[in-house]
mmCIF file of C-alpha atoms in Angstrom:
data_model
loop_
_atom_site.group_PDB
_atom_site.id
_atom_site.type_symbol
_atom_site.label_atom_id
_atom_site.label_comp_id
_atom_site.label_asym_id
_atom_site.label_seq_id
_atom_site.Cartn_x
_atom_site.Cartn_y
_atom_site.Cartn_z
ATOM 1 C CA MET A 1 11.745 6.661 -25.661
ATOM 2 C CA THR A 2 8.005 6.774 -25.198
ATOM 3 C CA ASN A 3 5.783 9.748 -24.641
ATOM 4 C CA SER A 4 5.216 10.113 -20.890
ATOM 5 C CA ALA A 5 3.662 13.564 -20.741
ATOM 6 C CA PRO A 6 1.186 13.667 -17.832
ATOM 7 C CA THR A 7 -2.361 14.912 -18.194
ATOM 8 C CA GLN A 8 -2.435 18.508 -16.997
ATOM 9 C CA PRO A 9 -4.677 19.141 -13.958
ATOM 10 C CA LYS A 10 -7.069 22.068 -14.161
ATOM 11 C CA ASP A 11 -5.065 24.510 -12.013
ATOM 12 C CA GLU A 12 -1.585 23.424 -13.106
ATOM 13 C CA VAL A 13 0.879 26.021 -14.430
ATOM 14 C CA SER A 14 1.852 24.632 -17.821
ATOM 15 C CA ALA A 15 5.418 25.951 -18.001
ATOM 16 C CA LEU A 16 6.239 24.744 -14.495
ATOM 17 C CA ALA A 17 4.688 21.335 -15.175
ATOM 18 C CA ARG A 18 6.796 20.964 -18.304
ATOM 19 C CA GLY A 19 9.953 21.937 -16.452
ATOM 20 C CA LEU A 20 9.240 19.356 -13.764
ATOM 21 C CA ALA A 21 8.552 16.735 -16.427
ATOM 22 C CA VAL A 22 11.975 17.413 -17.933
ATOM 23 C CA LEU A 23 13.660 17.117 -14.535
ATOM 24 C CA ARG A 24 11.818 13.874 -13.833
ATOM 25 C CA VAL A 25 12.963 12.309 -17.116
ATOM 26 C CA VAL A 26 16.577 13.388 -16.557
ATOM 27 C CA SER A 27 16.507 11.987 -13.010
ATOM 28 C CA GLN A 28 15.420 8.569 -14.287
ATOM 29 C CA ALA A 29 17.975 8.353 -17.075
ATOM 30 C CA SER A 30 21.182 6.318 -16.822
ATOM 31 C CA ALA A 31 23.144 8.807 -18.979
ATOM 32 C CA PRO A 32 22.887 12.493 -20.016
ATOM 33 C CA LEU A 33 20.023 13.229 -22.401
ATOM 34 C CA SER A 34 19.788 15.472 -25.445
ATOM 35 C CA ASN A 35 16.978 17.874 -26.276
ATOM 36 C CA ARG A 36 15.736 15.322 -28.797
ATOM 37 C CA ASP A 37 15.705 12.638 -26.090
ATOM 38 C CA LEU A 38 13.812 14.917 -23.723
ATOM 39 C CA ALA A 39 11.271 15.864 -26.370
ATOM 40 C CA GLY A 40 10.631 12.215 -27.176
ATOM 41 C CA ALA A 41 10.269 11.229 -23.528
ATOM 42 C CA THR A 42 8.015 14.107 -22.450
ATOM 43 C CA GLY A 43 5.996 14.822 -25.588
ATOM 44 C CA ILE A 44 7.042 18.480 -25.368
ATOM 45 C CA PRO A 45 8.118 20.131 -28.670
ATOM 46 C CA LYS A 46 11.898 20.152 -29.121
ATOM 47 C CA ALA A 47 12.102 23.949 -29.365
ATOM 48 C CA THR A 48 10.219 24.300 -26.075
ATOM 49 C CA VAL A 49 12.374 21.627 -24.429
ATOM 50 C CA SER A 50 15.466 23.556 -25.510
ATOM 51 C CA ARG A 51 14.216 26.723 -23.783
ATOM 52 C CA ILE A 52 13.208 24.789 -20.642
ATOM 53 C CA ALA A 53 16.593 23.072 -20.473
ATOM 54 C CA ALA A 54 18.422 26.388 -20.874
ATOM 55 C CA THR A 55 16.356 27.897 -18.052
ATOM 56 C CA LEU A 56 17.050 24.917 -15.768
ATOM 57 C CA VAL A 57 20.759 25.069 -16.556
ATOM 58 C CA GLY A 58 20.790 28.770 -15.715
ATOM 59 C CA ALA A 59 19.111 28.046 -12.355
ATOM 60 C CA GLY A 60 21.511 25.187 -11.577
ATOM 61 C CA TYR A 61 18.918 22.393 -11.714
ATOM 62 C CA LEU A 62 20.424 20.885 -14.857
ATOM 63 C CA ARG A 63 24.053 20.633 -15.926
ATOM 64 C CA GLN A 64 25.016 20.693 -19.605
ATOM 65 C CA SER A 65 27.802 18.357 -20.691
ATOM 66 C CA ALA A 66 30.806 20.134 -22.160
ATOM 67 C CA ASP A 67 30.617 20.692 -25.930
ATOM 68 C CA SER A 68 27.239 18.988 -26.276
ATOM 69 C CA GLU A 69 23.533 19.559 -25.756
ATOM 70 C CA ARG A 70 23.221 16.672 -23.319
ATOM 71 C CA PHE A 71 21.940 17.279 -19.824
ATOM 72 C CA SER A 72 22.189 15.699 -16.374
ATOM 73 C CA LEU A 73 20.960 16.837 -12.958
ATOM 74 C CA GLY A 74 22.548 19.937 -11.454
ATOM 75 C CA ALA A 75 23.889 20.577 -7.958
ATOM 76 C CA GLU A 76 21.041 22.935 -7.006
ATOM 77 C CA LEU A 77 18.764 19.912 -6.665
ATOM 78 C CA LEU A 78 21.062 18.632 -3.917
ATOM 79 C CA ASN A 79 20.441 21.822 -1.952
ATOM 80 C CA LEU A 80 16.693 21.206 -2.182
ATOM 81 C CA SER A 81 17.155 17.582 -1.115
ATOM 82 C CA ASN A 82 19.263 18.576 1.879
ATOM 83 C CA ALA A 83 16.675 21.143 2.951
ATOM 84 C CA TYR A 84 13.974 18.481 2.753
ATOM 85 C CA LEU A 85 16.004 16.024 4.826
ATOM 86 C CA ARG A 86 16.891 18.618 7.472
ATOM 87 C CA ASN A 87 13.204 19.206 8.128
ATOM 88 C CA PHE A 88 12.021 15.633 7.575
ATOM 89 C CA ASP A 89 9.961 13.852 10.214
ATOM 90 C CA LEU A 90 8.533 10.587 8.914
ATOM 91 C CA ARG A 91 5.841 10.611 11.595
ATOM 92 C CA SER A 92 4.151 13.664 10.117
ATOM 93 C CA HIS A 93 4.125 12.111 6.648
ATOM 94 C CA ALA A 94 3.001 8.670 7.773
ATOM 95 C CA ARG A 95 0.428 9.475 10.441
ATOM 96 C CA LEU A 96 -2.598 9.975 8.165
ATOM 97 C CA TYR A 97 -1.999 6.657 6.403
ATOM 98 C CA LEU A 98 -1.290 4.808 9.638
ATOM 99 C CA ALA A 99 -4.481 6.237 11.154
ATOM 100 C CA GLU A 100 -6.463 4.937 8.172
ATOM 101 C CA LEU A 101 -4.874 1.521 8.678
ATOM 102 C CA ALA A 102 -5.774 1.581 12.380
ATOM 103 C CA GLU A 103 -9.411 2.356 11.610
ATOM 104 C CA PHE A 104 -9.578 -0.327 8.921
ATOM 105 C CA ALA A 105 -8.060 -2.978 11.180
ATOM 106 C CA GLY A 106 -9.745 -1.883 14.399
ATOM 107 C CA ALA A 107 -6.292 -2.269 15.925
ATOM 108 C CA ALA A 108 -3.454 -0.163 17.247
ATOM 109 C CA VAL A 109 -0.750 0.823 14.784
ATOM 110 C CA HIS A 110 2.752 1.798 15.870
ATOM 111 C CA LEU A 111 5.846 3.274 14.252
ATOM 112 C CA GLY A 112 9.183 2.326 15.783
ATOM 113 C CA VAL A 113 12.965 2.417 15.496
ATOM 114 C CA ARG A 114 15.686 0.148 16.797
ATOM 115 C CA ASP A 115 17.522 0.819 20.058
ATOM 116 C CA GLY A 116 19.941 -1.989 20.878
ATOM 117 C CA LEU A 117 17.985 -5.234 21.130
ATOM 118 C CA GLU A 118 14.612 -3.493 21.313
ATOM 119 C CA ILE A 119 12.221 -1.535 19.123
ATOM 120 C CA VAL A 120 11.233 1.817 20.617
ATOM 121 C CA LEU A 121 7.875 3.265 19.601
ATOM 122 C CA ILE A 122 8.024 6.802 18.215
ATOM 123 C CA ASP A 123 4.341 7.038 17.282
ATOM 124 C CA SER A 124 1.234 5.179 18.400
ATOM 125 C CA ILE A 125 -2.224 5.420 16.850
ATOM 126 C CA ARG A 126 -5.435 3.910 18.188
ATOM 127 C CA PRO A 127 -8.641 3.662 16.136
ATOM 128 C CA HIS A 128 -11.684 5.575 17.311
ATOM 129 C CA SER A 129 -13.791 2.489 16.700
ATOM 130 C CA ALA A 130 -12.002 0.189 19.171
ATOM 131 C CA VAL A 131 -12.958 -0.144 22.821
ATOM 132 C CA ILE A 132 -10.231 -2.488 24.069
ATOM 133 C CA LEU A 133 -6.643 -2.208 22.830
ATOM 134 C CA SER A 134 -3.120 -2.902 24.000
ATOM 135 C CA ARG A 135 -1.686 -0.136 26.155
ATOM 136 C CA LEU A 136 1.444 0.510 24.122
ATOM 137 C CA ASP A 137 2.410 4.150 23.788
ATOM 138 C CA VAL A 138 5.250 6.331 22.519
ATOM 139 C CA GLY A 139 8.509 5.477 24.256
ATOM 140 C CA MET A 140 7.550 1.908 25.102
ATOM 141 C CA ARG A 141 9.811 -0.948 23.995
ATOM 142 C CA MET A 142 9.350 -4.302 22.290
ATOM 143 C CA ASP A 143 11.807 -7.187 22.321
ATOM 144 C CA MET A 144 13.701 -7.706 19.073
ATOM 145 C CA ALA A 145 13.449 -11.504 19.059
ATOM 146 C CA THR A 146 9.808 -12.026 20.023
ATOM 147 C CA SER A 147 7.881 -9.024 18.688
ATOM 148 C CA ALA A 148 6.606 -8.804 15.121
ATOM 149 C CA ALA A 149 8.281 -5.414 14.786
ATOM 150 C CA GLY A 150 11.651 -6.673 15.975
ATOM 151 C CA ARG A 151 11.545 -9.751 13.789
ATOM 152 C CA ALA A 152 10.701 -7.651 10.743
ATOM 153 C CA TYR A 153 13.584 -5.288 11.471
ATOM 154 C CA LEU A 154 16.007 -8.197 11.739
ATOM 155 C CA ALA A 155 14.662 -9.868 8.597
ATOM 156 C CA ALA A 156 15.026 -6.648 6.593
ATOM 157 C CA LEU A 157 18.752 -6.485 7.320
ATOM 158 C CA GLU A 158 21.256 -8.250 5.090
ATOM 159 C CA GLY A 159 24.829 -9.466 5.354
ATOM 160 C CA PRO A 160 27.102 -8.289 8.206
ATOM 161 C CA PRO A 161 24.482 -6.022 9.893
ATOM 162 C CA ARG A 162 22.093 -8.966 10.255
ATOM 163 C CA GLU A 163 24.839 -11.292 11.446
ATOM 164 C CA ALA A 164 26.001 -8.768 14.037
ATOM 165 C CA LEU A 165 22.480 -8.311 15.385
ATOM 166 C CA LEU A 166 21.871 -12.070 15.452
ATOM 167 C CA ASP A 167 25.089 -12.528 17.410
ATOM 168 C CA SER A 168 23.926 -9.964 19.975
ATOM 169 C CA ILE A 169 20.558 -11.703 20.277
ATOM 170 C CA ARG A 170 22.303 -15.067 20.668
ATOM 171 C CA ARG A 171 24.481 -13.805 23.510
ATOM 172 C CA ASN A 172 21.481 -12.204 25.189
ATOM 173 C CA ALA A 173 19.346 -15.357 24.851
ATOM 174 C CA GLY A 174 21.865 -17.625 26.549
ATOM 175 C CA ALA A 175 20.455 -21.117 27.143
ATOM 176 C CA ASP A 176 17.236 -20.213 25.268
ATOM 177 C CA TRP A 177 19.090 -19.552 22.017
ATOM 178 C CA ARG A 178 18.081 -22.794 20.291
ATOM 179 C CA SER A 179 14.379 -22.026 20.696
ATOM 180 C CA VAL A 180 14.855 -18.345 19.862
ATOM 181 C CA SER A 181 16.948 -19.188 16.795
ATOM 182 C CA ALA A 182 14.301 -21.533 15.392
ATOM 183 C CA ARG A 183 11.621 -18.869 15.709
ATOM 184 C CA LEU A 184 13.838 -16.230 14.110
ATOM 185 C CA ASP A 185 14.611 -18.533 11.186
ATOM 186 C CA ALA A 186 10.879 -19.013 10.656
ATOM 187 C CA ALA A 187 10.316 -15.257 10.914
ATOM 188 C CA MET A 188 12.947 -14.510 8.292
ATOM 189 C CA GLN A 189 11.391 -17.043 5.934
ATOM 190 C CA GLU A 190 7.992 -15.468 6.541
ATOM 191 C CA TYR A 191 9.381 -12.004 5.764
ATOM 192 C CA ALA A 192 11.081 -13.229 2.593
ATOM 193 C CA GLN A 193 7.811 -14.778 1.372
ATOM 194 C CA LYS A 194 5.265 -12.215 2.563
ATOM 195 C CA GLY A 195 7.103 -8.985 3.364
ATOM 196 C CA TYR A 196 6.067 -9.002 7.025
ATOM 197 C CA CYS A 197 6.549 -10.941 10.245
ATOM 198 C CA SER A 198 3.918 -12.137 12.707
ATOM 199 C CA SER A 199 3.817 -12.664 16.443
ATOM 200 C CA PHE A 200 0.833 -14.594 17.744
ATOM 201 C CA GLY A 201 1.290 -14.680 21.496
ATOM 202 C CA ASP A 202 5.109 -14.757 21.354
ATOM 203 C CA TRP A 203 5.893 -11.256 22.591
ATOM 204 C CA HIS A 204 2.866 -11.243 24.929
ATOM 205 C CA ARG A 205 0.586 -14.235 25.282
ATOM 206 C CA ASP A 206 -2.564 -12.166 24.719
ATOM 207 C CA ILE A 207 -1.311 -10.065 21.800
ATOM 208 C CA HIS A 208 -1.440 -10.788 18.080
ATOM 209 C CA ALA A 209 0.606 -8.498 15.817
ATOM 210 C CA LEU A 210 2.085 -8.071 12.366
ATOM 211 C CA GLY A 211 5.201 -6.050 11.607
ATOM 212 C CA THR A 212 6.951 -4.789 8.502
ATOM 213 C CA THR A 213 9.634 -2.245 7.666
ATOM 214 C CA LEU A 214 9.808 1.122 5.973
ATOM 215 C CA ALA A 215 12.972 2.853 4.743
ATOM 216 C CA GLY A 216 13.183 6.614 5.102
ATOM 217 C CA PRO A 217 14.661 9.020 2.526
ATOM 218 C CA ARG A 218 18.089 8.797 4.193
ATOM 219 C CA GLY A 219 17.953 5.003 4.128
ATOM 220 C CA GLU A 220 17.110 4.758 7.837
ATOM 221 C CA LEU A 221 14.958 1.774 8.790
ATOM 222 C CA TYR A 222 11.622 2.098 10.602
ATOM 223 C CA VAL A 223 9.151 -0.584 11.616
ATOM 224 C CA VAL A 224 5.370 -0.464 11.313
ATOM 225 C CA THR A 225 3.361 -2.833 13.480
ATOM 226 C CA CYS A 226 -0.356 -3.466 13.802
ATOM 227 C CA GLY A 227 -1.895 -5.522 16.576
ATOM 228 C CA GLY A 228 -3.973 -5.944 19.686
ATOM 229 C CA PRO A 229 -5.781 -8.520 21.817
ATOM 230 C CA GLY A 230 -5.763 -11.955 20.219
ATOM 231 C CA TYR A 231 -9.442 -12.649 20.869
ATOM 232 C CA LEU A 232 -10.363 -9.537 18.869
ATOM 233 C CA LEU A 233 -7.754 -10.126 16.168
ATOM 234 C CA PRO A 234 -7.640 -13.848 15.334
ATOM 235 C CA ARG A 235 -4.809 -15.167 13.200
ATOM 236 C CA GLU A 236 -6.978 -15.626 10.103
ATOM 237 C CA MET A 237 -8.229 -12.060 10.229
ATOM 238 C CA MET A 238 -4.719 -10.707 10.678
ATOM 239 C CA VAL A 239 -3.292 -12.689 7.771
ATOM 240 C CA ASP A 240 -6.198 -12.514 5.309
ATOM 241 C CA LYS A 241 -7.548 -9.005 5.921
ATOM 242 C CA ILE A 242 -5.089 -6.811 7.799
ATOM 243 C CA ALA A 243 -1.760 -7.925 6.310
ATOM 244 C CA PRO A 244 -2.568 -6.895 2.697
ATOM 245 C CA ARG A 245 -3.835 -3.500 3.848
ATOM 246 C CA MET A 246 -0.759 -2.961 6.040
ATOM 247 C CA MET A 247 1.591 -3.764 3.160
ATOM 248 C CA GLU A 248 -0.281 -1.431 0.798
ATOM 249 C CA THR A 249 -0.172 1.340 3.431
ATOM 250 C CA VAL A 250 3.586 1.002 3.755
ATOM 251 C CA ARG A 251 4.010 1.085 -0.034
ATOM 252 C CA VAL A 252 2.026 4.319 -0.223
ATOM 253 C CA ILE A 253 4.064 5.943 2.570
ATOM 254 C CA ALA A 254 7.332 4.817 0.979
ATOM 255 C CA LYS A 255 6.341 6.394 -2.328
ATOM 256 C CA GLU A 256 5.336 9.659 -0.670
ATOM 257 C CA VAL A 257 8.496 10.091 1.407
ATOM 258 C CA GLY A 258 10.898 8.978 -1.314
ATOM 259 C CA ALA A 259 12.089 5.911 0.546
ATOM 260 C CA VAL A 260 15.579 4.561 -0.088
ATOM 261 C CA GLY A 261 15.924 0.823 -0.598
#
């Protein structure tokens, strides 16, 4: 194992930082680790690691394997995780980053969830710099098959869940299914290649938008979409400038919230 001890910030409590480093290494391991393993991975002296591990075992954050000095995560960490999830609201964690994206793009940014064959907006952020924007707000709905958000949601699914949703869309589309199906196939290819889906006048003739997905810490699937009037947000600008920033924003949020998947 390699030394992965982090540089200690100025105001960091050394003992606590070392304990967290030990927990982090154990959490990333595929099998229980010994004190020697932990010392090698963290750069902390073996004697100190032994004391830290004993303290964490006593508090329930580590579990010691029977008749050995090897350690794995303890059940007390599950209590902390459950407390986090009970009080989790992705909107509060994501809003700052989504607001920065909105200002960068000069476009509205929305966070949504699926409801049947629609995406329902649960947060909506408009940049201070923009004068004219689409009038989407919290609670408004976007069609699954034609919106960038809906297409991204569908493309992010795999196996039976995707097939079930496609079947529902097919039955809802009726005689228009052939045209709808072709556009969805293209959207899923786009998502596979780029990580997002686009809608240039499909959902609304005057609106250009990009959509991608974000998994929450429980594995729930959200959509992030960025868009506005087509004459202010031409296709080239959306693809070349806004798309990379949107994808980076989602990666940062996912890392912060501990996304699953």
